Short mmCIF file of C-alpha atoms in Angstrom, two decimals:
data_model
loop_
_atom_site.label_atom_id
_atom_site.label_comp_id
_atom_site.label_asym_id
_atom_site.label_seq_id
_atom_site.Cartn_x
_atom_site.Cartn_y
_atom_site.Cartn_z
CA UNK L 161 0.00 0.00 0.00
CA UNK L 162 1.45 3.35 -1.00
CA UNK L 163 2.08 6.00 1.64
CA UNK L 164 -0.28 8.96 1.45
CA UNK L 165 1.38 12.11 0.20
CA UNK L 166 0.91 15.36 2.06
CA UNK L 167 0.46 18.56 0.06
CA UNK L 168 3.74 20.12 -1.01
CA UNK L 169 4.22 23.84 -0.68
CA UNK L 170 5.92 25.51 -3.60
CA UNK L 171 9.66 25.79 -3.07
CA UNK L 172 9.75 23.30 -0.20
CA UNK L 173 10.97 19.75 0.11
CA UNK L 174 8.15 17.31 0.78
CA UNK L 175 10.11 16.43 3.95
CA UNK L 176 13.59 17.32 5.24
CA UNK L 177 16.27 15.53 3.24
CA UNK L 178 17.94 12.83 5.26
CA UNK L 179 15.02 12.73 7.68
CA UNK L 180 14.02 9.38 9.12
CA UNK L 181 10.69 9.80 7.38
CA UNK L 182 12.39 8.94 4.07
CA UNK L 183 13.34 5.54 5.46
CA UNK L 184 9.78 5.05 6.68
CA UNK L 185 8.61 5.06 3.06
CA UNK L 186 10.33 1.69 2.59
CA UNK L 187 12.46 2.79 -0.34
CA UNK L 188 9.77 4.77 -2.15
CA UNK L 189 10.82 7.97 -3.88
CA UNK L 190 8.98 10.90 -2.24
CA UNK L 191 7.49 13.42 -4.61
CA UNK L 192 8.61 17.01 -5.00
CA UNK L 193 6.96 19.90 -6.83
CA UNK L 194 8.63 21.61 -9.79
CA UNK L 195 8.85 25.37 -9.24
CA UNK L 196 8.19 25.97 -12.97
CA UNK L 197 5.43 23.53 -13.93
CA UNK L 198 4.13 23.06 -10.35
CA UNK L 199 3.76 19.38 -11.18
CA UNK L 200 4.56 16.89 -8.39
CA UNK L 201 7.01 14.23 -9.62
CA UNK L 202 9.32 11.62 -8.16
CA UNK L 203 12.79 12.86 -7.32
CA UNK L 204 14.59 11.08 -10.16
CA UNK L 205 12.50 13.17 -12.57
CA UNK L 206 13.68 16.45 -11.05
CA UNK L 207 16.86 18.33 -10.13
CA UNK L 208 17.32 19.91 -6.72
CA UNK L 209 18.73 23.42 -6.24
CA UNK L 210 19.67 25.32 -3.11
CA UNK L 211 20.38 28.96 -2.38
CA UNK L 212 24.14 29.24 -2.10
CA UNK L 213 26.56 31.91 -0.90
CA UNK L 214 26.20 35.34 -2.52
CA UNK L 215 22.68 34.39 -3.63
CA UNK L 216 23.96 31.82 -6.13
CA UNK L 217 21.65 29.17 -7.61
CA UNK L 218 23.46 25.91 -6.83
CA UNK L 219 22.50 22.57 -8.47
CA UNK L 220 22.48 19.75 -5.91
CA UNK L 221 22.51 16.56 -7.97
CA UNK L 222 23.58 14.47 -4.98
CA UNK L 223 20.67 15.92 -2.97
CA UNK L 224 22.79 16.34 0.15
CA UNK L 225 23.47 20.07 0.42
CA UNK L 226 22.00 21.79 3.47
CA UNK L 227 19.10 24.17 3.22
CA UNK L 228 15.69 24.16 1.63
CA UNK L 229 15.48 22.44 -1.73
CA UNK L 230 13.89 23.91 -4.85
CA UNK L 231 13.09 21.38 -7.54
CA UNK L 232 12.92 21.73 -11.32
CA UNK L 233 11.86 19.04 -13.80
CA UNK L 234 14.88 17.32 -15.39
CA UNK L 235 14.03 18.67 -18.83
CA UNK L 236 16.20 20.95 -20.92
CA UNK L 237 13.11 22.91 -21.93
CA UNK L 238 11.83 23.38 -18.37
CA UNK L 239 15.29 24.20 -17.00
CA UNK L 240 15.80 26.75 -19.77
CA UNK L 241 12.47 28.32 -18.86
CA UNK L 242 13.50 28.46 -15.19
CA UNK L 243 16.64 30.37 -16.19
CA UNK L 244 14.92 32.64 -18.70
CA UNK L 245 12.08 33.63 -16.37
CA UNK L 246 14.25 33.36 -13.26
CA UNK L 247 11.75 31.16 -11.45
CA UNK L 248 14.42 30.71 -8.78
CA UNK L 249 14.11 34.30 -7.56
CA UNK L 250 10.40 33.96 -6.92
CA UNK L 251 10.68 30.53 -5.29
CA UNK L 252 13.70 31.39 -3.15
CA UNK L 253 12.41 34.89 -2.37
CA UNK L 254 15.91 36.24 -2.90
CA UNK L 255 17.61 38.45 -5.53
CA UNK L 256 19.23 35.50 -7.31
CA UNK L 257 20.29 35.40 -10.96
CA UNK L 258 21.05 31.94 -12.40
CA UNK L 259 24.05 31.58 -14.69
CA UNK L 260 23.11 31.79 -18.40
CA UNK L 261 24.86 28.46 -19.07
CA UNK L 262 23.26 26.69 -16.09
CA UNK L 263 21.52 24.05 -18.21
CA UNK L 264 24.70 23.02 -20.04
CA UNK L 265 26.60 22.97 -16.75
CA UNK L 266 24.00 20.60 -15.31
CA UNK L 267 24.27 18.35 -18.37
CA UNK L 268 28.04 18.14 -17.85
CA UNK L 269 27.60 17.40 -14.15
CA UNK L 270 25.21 14.55 -14.98
CA UNK L 271 27.73 13.07 -17.42
CA UNK L 272 30.37 13.18 -14.68
CA UNK L 273 27.96 11.51 -12.26
CA UNK L 274 27.50 8.63 -14.69
CA UNK L 275 31.27 8.24 -15.07
CA UNK L 276 31.82 8.36 -11.29
CA UNK L 277 29.07 5.82 -10.56
CA UNK L 278 30.42 3.43 -13.19
CA UNK L 279 33.85 3.71 -11.56
CA UNK L 280 32.32 2.89 -8.17
CA UNK L 281 30.49 -0.08 -9.67
CA UNK L 282 33.74 -1.42 -11.15
CA UNK L 283 35.62 -1.06 -7.88
CA UNK L 284 32.82 -2.71 -5.92
CA UNK L 285 32.74 -5.72 -8.25
CA UNK L 286 29.16 -5.12 -9.34
CA UNK L 287 30.06 -4.46 -12.97
CA UNK L 288 31.29 -6.67 -15.81
CA UNK L 289 32.44 -5.68 -19.29
CA UNK L 290 33.32 -7.49 -22.47
CA UNK L 291 30.75 -9.07 -24.79
CA UNK L 292 30.92 -12.64 -23.43
CA UNK L 293 30.83 -11.69 -19.74
CA UNK L 294 28.00 -9.24 -20.32
CA UNK L 295 26.13 -11.87 -22.33
CA UNK L 296 26.39 -14.39 -19.47
CA UNK L 297 25.24 -11.81 -16.92
CA UNK L 298 22.20 -10.98 -19.05
CA UNK L 299 21.32 -14.62 -19.73
CA UNK L 300 21.56 -15.63 -16.06
CA UNK L 301 19.68 -12.69 -14.54
CA UNK L 302 22.77 -11.27 -12.85
CA UNK L 303 22.37 -7.84 -14.47
CA UNK L 304 19.59 -5.27 -14.19
CA UNK L 305 21.27 -2.60 -16.28
CA UNK L 306 23.03 -2.81 -19.64
CA UNK L 307 25.06 0.22 -20.67
CA UNK L 308 26.31 0.33 -24.24
CA UNK L 309 28.54 2.79 -26.04
CA UNK L 310 26.68 5.23 -28.26
CA UNK L 311 28.97 4.17 -31.10
CA UNK L 312 28.57 0.42 -30.50
CA UNK L 313 27.90 -1.75 -33.54
CA UNK L 314 24.29 -2.58 -34.32
CA UNK L 315 24.99 -6.33 -34.58
CA UNK L 316 26.46 -6.59 -31.07
CA UNK L 317 23.62 -4.55 -29.63
CA UNK L 318 21.02 -6.73 -31.32
CA UNK L 319 22.63 -9.98 -30.09
CA UNK L 320 22.72 -8.80 -26.48
CA UNK L 321 19.19 -7.43 -26.67
CA UNK L 322 17.94 -10.90 -27.67
CA UNK L 323 19.52 -12.38 -24.53
CA UNK L 324 18.32 -9.67 -22.17
CA UNK L 325 15.72 -10.76 -19.63
CA UNK L 326 12.54 -8.70 -19.06
CA UNK L 327 13.00 -5.68 -16.82
CA UNK L 328 16.64 -4.98 -17.72
CA UNK L 329 17.13 -1.34 -18.72
CA UNK L 330 19.37 -0.62 -21.71
CA UNK L 331 21.05 2.77 -22.09
CA UNK L 332 23.68 4.30 -24.37
CA UNK L 333 24.83 7.49 -22.58
CA UNK L 334 28.55 7.68 -23.51
CA UNK L 335 30.93 6.97 -26.36
CA UNK L 336 33.21 3.91 -26.23
CA UNK L 337 36.30 5.87 -25.16
CA UNK L 338 34.48 7.76 -22.40
CA UNK L 339 32.76 4.58 -21.21
CA UNK L 340 36.12 2.82 -21.15
CA UNK L 341 37.83 5.57 -19.15
CA UNK L 342 35.03 5.38 -16.59
CA UNK L 343 35.93 1.77 -15.82
CA UNK L 344 39.71 2.01 -16.21
CA UNK L 345 40.07 0.80 -19.82
CA UNK L 346 41.02 2.37 -23.12
CA UNK L 347 37.49 1.81 -24.37
CA UNK L 348 34.41 -0.25 -23.58
CA UNK L 349 31.38 -1.14 -25.67
CA UNK L 350 29.12 -3.19 -23.38
CA UNK L 351 28.85 -2.99 -19.58
CA UNK L 352 26.43 -4.88 -17.33
CA UNK L 353 25.62 -3.78 -13.78
CA UNK L 354 24.36 -6.15 -11.08
CA UNK L 355 21.31 -5.43 -8.90
CA UNK L 356 21.89 -3.13 -5.94
CA UNK L 357 22.15 0.43 -4.80
CA UNK L 358 24.66 1.50 -7.45
CA UNK L 359 22.46 0.20 -10.25
CA UNK L 360 19.50 2.09 -8.82
CA UNK L 361 21.52 5.30 -8.56
CA UNK L 362 22.76 4.89 -12.14
CA UNK L 363 19.21 4.41 -13.40
CA UNK L 364 18.10 7.62 -11.70
CA UNK L 365 20.99 9.63 -13.15
CA UNK L 366 20.47 8.13 -16.62
CA UNK L 367 16.82 9.17 -16.53
CA UNK L 368 17.86 12.71 -15.66
CA UNK L 369 20.37 12.71 -18.50
CA UNK L 370 17.61 11.64 -20.85
CA UNK L 371 15.66 14.75 -19.85
CA UNK L 372 18.57 16.95 -20.90
CA UNK L 373 18.24 15.99 -24.57
CA UNK L 374 17.35 18.68 -27.11
CA UNK L 375 13.57 19.05 -26.72
CA UNK L 376 13.16 22.17 -28.75
CA UNK L 377 15.73 24.44 -27.11
CA UNK L 378 18.25 26.07 -29.44
CA UNK L 379 21.86 25.18 -28.72
CA UNK L 380 21.13 21.92 -26.87
CA UNK L 381 23.99 19.53 -27.37
CA UNK L 382 23.01 16.34 -25.49
CA UNK L 383 21.15 13.48 -27.09
CA UNK L 384 21.51 10.24 -25.07
CA UNK L 385 19.70 7.23 -26.46
CA UNK L 386 16.24 6.31 -25.28
CA UNK L 387 16.18 3.54 -22.63
CA UNK L 388 14.90 0.15 -23.66
CA UNK L 389 13.57 -2.70 -21.57
CA UNK L 390 13.52 -6.13 -23.11
#
């Protein structure tokens, strides 16, 4: 049975971050309200901001900075609107002025998050790479996430997709060289991640990256592939 949600005031967290109430939701993702659209969404569909020193608008992708959180939908279009109309000033009730390149900075931060989380997964032993090892992990249900290079060959992708069990998410967020550097190799084409906290965090960040694709905003430069579940 889902926990009942209490109304969310604009510009406020639904509950204090890190509060024991989060744990009481048994792993559910509490909703937050976007300060632009005013739509209540789960946290992995939004990006948190805090009011920083000198009235700076500070992205908090890790969601651990102190202070009240202000949430914006993880969409290039909505973020661009927040910057253009300075929705932050109204929500924060402070004379803030977001950086003109805030959206592109966030896109770069998300890319770095993906790289860092892949590195953590490698060091923790919850990641395998190489076609044969990835194939075995997918066939035996030992992977919940398949990450492929954007420039991977269509044949290899198709073969792995045929062996992927239902519920496995497939993403292509990075090129082969960048994916390789993330896991300590010259390049990598296919990476499988085992179930667990790191896989869940990667999924959340990958969904945010997907929102930063070009959805009608001039100058957008990110276009990660759509996720697939087989």
